[in-house]
Amino acid sequence: MFGADVHAYLRAAAGDRAVRSGPFMIRFDEHDDALSFNYAIPDDDAAPTAEEIAALIAEFRGRARTPRLEYVPQAAPKVEDALFAAGFAVEGRYPLLVCPPDEVVDTPVDVRVELVTDDASLWQAARVMNEAFEAPEATEHDVARFRRVLDGGGLVAVALDGEEAVGAGQLGRPHRGVAEVAGIAVRASHRRRGIAGAVTALLTRGGAAAGITTPFLTPADDGAARVYARVGYRKVGEALHIVLH
């Protein structure tokens, strides 16, 4: 089941600072309280008790973080009802899309799109992403996060209009050939020009050289899903984001 592969990837991506709480692995970011950097992944086929969910909530509350999970419900079908019983609410259900690197469809654009590794370019990528997602101004922590992605075999890409970075994205550190395409961002001034698709295509194809055979992503809305479909991504399942406010 591909959902189990995604769960294995998410647990690996949580790194050595991940926290185990009963049948959950939790990823915490001590520098950033954004929901997307703090979430739990259930064990496959987990059937958590009310006490185990209470302990999970306590782990988040103790760190001033919002209790939240990102996972594939097909791989842990008993978790959702248990979370509902504890007061959790669905943040979003998103299609889980996959595209083999050799099936990528190129998107022609009038900007330069390239993979980057130097700190100056990583700063550019961080600024574009934070601006596009209305996050606080980029910091050294954002750049360090990119550096960890690169050190683990992942990729970072930017789109340049002249010398100005107008788009960015990343492909996470691979785990058993699986990695997530994330953070695809384009400045408002350059949207609807195919840049998001071009960044996605470059990351997806580039992942093959890093041993990534199964890149996946979860589009936030139908518009983004159409962009990724044009690149070659197809639905294989569903991802659930669920939160306790």
PDB file of N, CA and C in Angstrom, residues 10 35-36 39-40 67-73 80 83-84 88-96 180 216-220 238-245:
ATOM      1  N   LEU A  10       7.317  10.148   5.956  1.00  0.00           N
ATOM      2  CA  LEU A  10       7.038  11.226   6.901  1.00  0.00           C
ATOM      3  C   LEU A  10       7.734  10.990   8.239  1.00  0.00           C
ATOM      4  N   LEU A  35       1.782  25.356  11.571  1.00  0.00           N
ATOM      5  CA  LEU A  35       1.141  24.046  11.596  1.00  0.00           C
ATOM      6  C   LEU A  35       1.859  23.043  10.703  1.00  0.00           C
ATOM      7  N   SER A  36       2.340  23.498   9.556  1.00  0.00           N
ATOM      8  CA  SER A  36       2.943  22.573   8.593  1.00  0.00           C
ATOM      9  C   SER A  36       4.262  21.983   9.057  1.00  0.00           C
ATOM     10  N   TYR A  39       3.459  18.239  13.435  1.00  0.00           N
ATOM     11  CA  TYR A  39       2.334  17.320  13.248  1.00  0.00           C
ATOM     12  C   TYR A  39       2.755  15.899  13.605  1.00  0.00           C
ATOM     13  N   ALA A  40       1.758  15.045  13.813  1.00  0.00           N
ATOM     14  CA  ALA A  40       1.998  13.646  14.153  1.00  0.00           C
ATOM     15  C   ALA A  40       1.603  12.747  12.992  1.00  0.00           C
ATOM     16  N   PRO A  67      -2.217  20.685  18.485  1.00  0.00           N
ATOM     17  CA  PRO A  67      -2.292  19.251  18.164  1.00  0.00           C
ATOM     18  C   PRO A  67      -2.803  19.050  16.738  1.00  0.00           C
ATOM     19  N   ARG A  68      -2.058  18.280  15.972  1.00  0.00           N
ATOM     20  CA  ARG A  68      -2.376  18.167  14.550  1.00  0.00           C
ATOM     21  C   ARG A  68      -1.730  16.912  13.980  1.00  0.00           C
ATOM     22  N   LEU A  69      -2.372  16.309  12.974  1.00  0.00           N
ATOM     23  CA  LEU A  69      -1.820  15.139  12.296  1.00  0.00           C
ATOM     24  C   LEU A  69      -1.891  15.342  10.790  1.00  0.00           C
ATOM     25  N   GLU A  70      -0.918  14.766  10.096  1.00  0.00           N
ATOM     26  CA  GLU A  70      -0.933  14.638   8.637  1.00  0.00           C
ATOM     27  C   GLU A  70      -0.669  13.171   8.337  1.00  0.00           C
ATOM     28  N   TYR A  71      -1.606  12.520   7.654  1.00  0.00           N
ATOM     29  CA  TYR A  71      -1.405  11.096   7.395  1.00  0.00           C
ATOM     30  C   TYR A  71      -2.324  10.622   6.281  1.00  0.00           C
ATOM     31  N   VAL A  72      -2.151   9.355   5.891  1.00  0.00           N
ATOM     32  CA  VAL A  72      -2.963   8.729   4.853  1.00  0.00           C
ATOM     33  C   VAL A  72      -3.977   7.823   5.547  1.00  0.00           C
ATOM     34  N   PRO A  73      -5.254   8.203   5.555  1.00  0.00           N
ATOM     35  CA  PRO A  73      -6.237   7.417   6.310  1.00  0.00           C
ATOM     36  C   PRO A  73      -6.369   5.971   5.839  1.00  0.00           C
ATOM     37  N   GLU A  80      -9.076   8.035  12.511  1.00  0.00           N
ATOM     38  CA  GLU A  80      -9.909   9.215  12.298  1.00  0.00           C
ATOM     39  C   GLU A  80     -11.060   9.308  13.299  1.00  0.00           C
ATOM     40  N   LEU A  83      -9.916  10.298  16.714  1.00  0.00           N
ATOM     41  CA  LEU A  83      -9.588  11.722  16.813  1.00  0.00           C
ATOM     42  C   LEU A  83     -10.858  12.570  16.886  1.00  0.00           C
ATOM     43  N   PHE A  84     -11.868  12.223  16.101  1.00  0.00           N
ATOM     44  CA  PHE A  84     -13.135  12.941  16.170  1.00  0.00           C
ATOM     45  C   PHE A  84     -13.708  12.886  17.582  1.00  0.00           C
ATOM     46  N   PHE A  88     -11.117  16.572  17.592  1.00  0.00           N
ATOM     47  CA  PHE A  88     -10.386  17.041  16.417  1.00  0.00           C
ATOM     48  C   PHE A  88     -11.368  17.348  15.279  1.00  0.00           C
ATOM     49  N   ALA A  89     -10.955  18.246  14.376  1.00  0.00           N
ATOM     50  CA  ALA A  89     -11.752  18.602  13.211  1.00  0.00           C
ATOM     51  C   ALA A  89     -10.884  18.535  11.961  1.00  0.00           C
ATOM     52  N   VAL A  90     -11.500  18.197  10.854  1.00  0.00           N
ATOM     53  CA  VAL A  90     -10.760  18.082   9.597  1.00  0.00           C
ATOM     54  C   VAL A  90     -10.312  19.463   9.127  1.00  0.00           C
ATOM     55  N   GLU A  91      -9.029  19.604   8.922  1.00  0.00           N
ATOM     56  CA  GLU A  91      -8.462  20.823   8.341  1.00  0.00           C
ATOM     57  C   GLU A  91      -8.576  20.764   6.815  1.00  0.00           C
ATOM     58  N   GLY A  92      -8.352  19.566   6.273  1.00  0.00           N
ATOM     59  CA  GLY A  92      -8.480  19.400   4.834  1.00  0.00           C
ATOM     60  C   GLY A  92      -8.237  17.962   4.419  1.00  0.00           C
ATOM     61  N   ARG A  93      -8.929  17.567   3.365  1.00  0.00           N
ATOM     62  CA  ARG A  93      -8.675  16.273   2.714  1.00  0.00           C
ATOM     63  C   ARG A  93      -8.109  16.589   1.339  1.00  0.00           C
ATOM     64  N   TYR A  94      -6.923  16.072   1.070  1.00  0.00           N
ATOM     65  CA  TYR A  94      -6.212  16.457  -0.147  1.00  0.00           C
ATOM     66  C   TYR A  94      -5.873  15.225  -0.989  1.00  0.00           C
ATOM     67  N   PRO A  95      -5.971  15.353  -2.301  1.00  0.00           N
ATOM     68  CA  PRO A  95      -5.576  14.233  -3.150  1.00  0.00           C
ATOM     69  C   PRO A  95      -4.080  13.965  -3.015  1.00  0.00           C
ATOM     70  N   LEU A  96      -3.713  12.721  -2.973  1.00  0.00           N
ATOM     71  CA  LEU A  96      -2.321  12.297  -2.918  1.00  0.00           C
ATOM     72  C   LEU A  96      -1.908  11.957  -4.349  1.00  0.00           C
ATOM     73  N   GLU A 180       8.697  13.908  -0.918  1.00  0.00           N
ATOM     74  CA  GLU A 180       7.577  14.826  -1.135  1.00  0.00           C
ATOM     75  C   GLU A 180       8.024  16.100  -1.835  1.00  0.00           C
ATOM     76  N   PHE A 216       5.894  12.460  -4.515  1.00  0.00           N
ATOM     77  CA  PHE A 216       4.460  12.663  -4.311  1.00  0.00           C
ATOM     78  C   PHE A 216       4.210  14.078  -3.824  1.00  0.00           C
ATOM     79  N   LEU A 217       2.962  14.506  -3.925  1.00  0.00           N
ATOM     80  CA  LEU A 217       2.580  15.812  -3.401  1.00  0.00           C
ATOM     81  C   LEU A 217       1.096  15.813  -3.075  1.00  0.00           C
ATOM     82  N   THR A 218       0.669  16.826  -2.311  1.00  0.00           N
ATOM     83  CA  THR A 218      -0.736  16.963  -1.918  1.00  0.00           C
ATOM     84  C   THR A 218      -1.164  18.398  -2.206  1.00  0.00           C
ATOM     85  N   PRO A 219      -1.807  18.665  -3.339  1.00  0.00           N
ATOM     86  CA  PRO A 219      -2.205  20.031  -3.686  1.00  0.00           C
ATOM     87  C   PRO A 219      -3.243  20.584  -2.721  1.00  0.00           C
ATOM     88  N   ALA A 220      -3.129  21.881  -2.448  1.00  0.00           N
ATOM     89  CA  ALA A 220      -4.013  22.503  -1.467  1.00  0.00           C
ATOM     90  C   ALA A 220      -5.398  22.805  -2.016  1.00  0.00           C
ATOM     91  N   GLU A 238      -5.520   9.588  -0.789  1.00  0.00           N
ATOM     92  CA  GLU A 238      -5.940  10.807  -0.114  1.00  0.00           C
ATOM     93  C   GLU A 238      -5.094  11.031   1.129  1.00  0.00           C
ATOM     94  N   ALA A 239      -4.792  12.302   1.409  1.00  0.00           N
ATOM     95  CA  ALA A 239      -4.106  12.678   2.644  1.00  0.00           C
ATOM     96  C   ALA A 239      -5.076  13.464   3.521  1.00  0.00           C
ATOM     97  N   LEU A 240      -5.019  13.219   4.814  1.00  0.00           N
ATOM     98  CA  LEU A 240      -5.884  13.896   5.767  1.00  0.00           C
ATOM     99  C   LEU A 240      -5.041  14.773   6.690  1.00  0.00           C
ATOM    100  N   HIS A 241      -5.433  16.036   6.809  1.00  0.00           N
ATOM    101  CA  HIS A 241      -4.858  16.936   7.805  1.00  0.00           C
ATOM    102  C   HIS A 241      -5.964  17.230   8.811  1.00  0.00           C
ATOM    103  N   ILE A 242      -5.709  16.950  10.069  1.00  0.00           N
ATOM    104  CA  ILE A 242      -6.748  17.047  11.093  1.00  0.00           C
ATOM    105  C   ILE A 242      -6.161  17.719  12.329  1.00  0.00           C
ATOM    106  N   VAL A 243      -6.936  18.602  12.961  1.00  0.00           N
ATOM    107  CA  VAL A 243      -6.362  19.485  13.963  1.00  0.00           C
ATOM    108  C   VAL A 243      -7.323  19.652  15.146  1.00  0.00           C
ATOM    109  N   LEU A 244      -6.758  19.946  16.313  1.00  0.00           N
ATOM    110  CA  LEU A 244      -7.529  20.271  17.519  1.00  0.00           C
ATOM    111  C   LEU A 244      -7.204  21.710  17.887  1.00  0.00           C
ATOM    112  N   HIS A 245      -8.102  22.616  17.594  1.00  0.00           N
ATOM    113  CA  HIS A 245      -7.844  24.030  17.889  1.00  0.00           C
ATOM    114  C   HIS A 245      -8.142  24.323  19.353  1.00  0.00           C
TER     115      HIS A 245
END
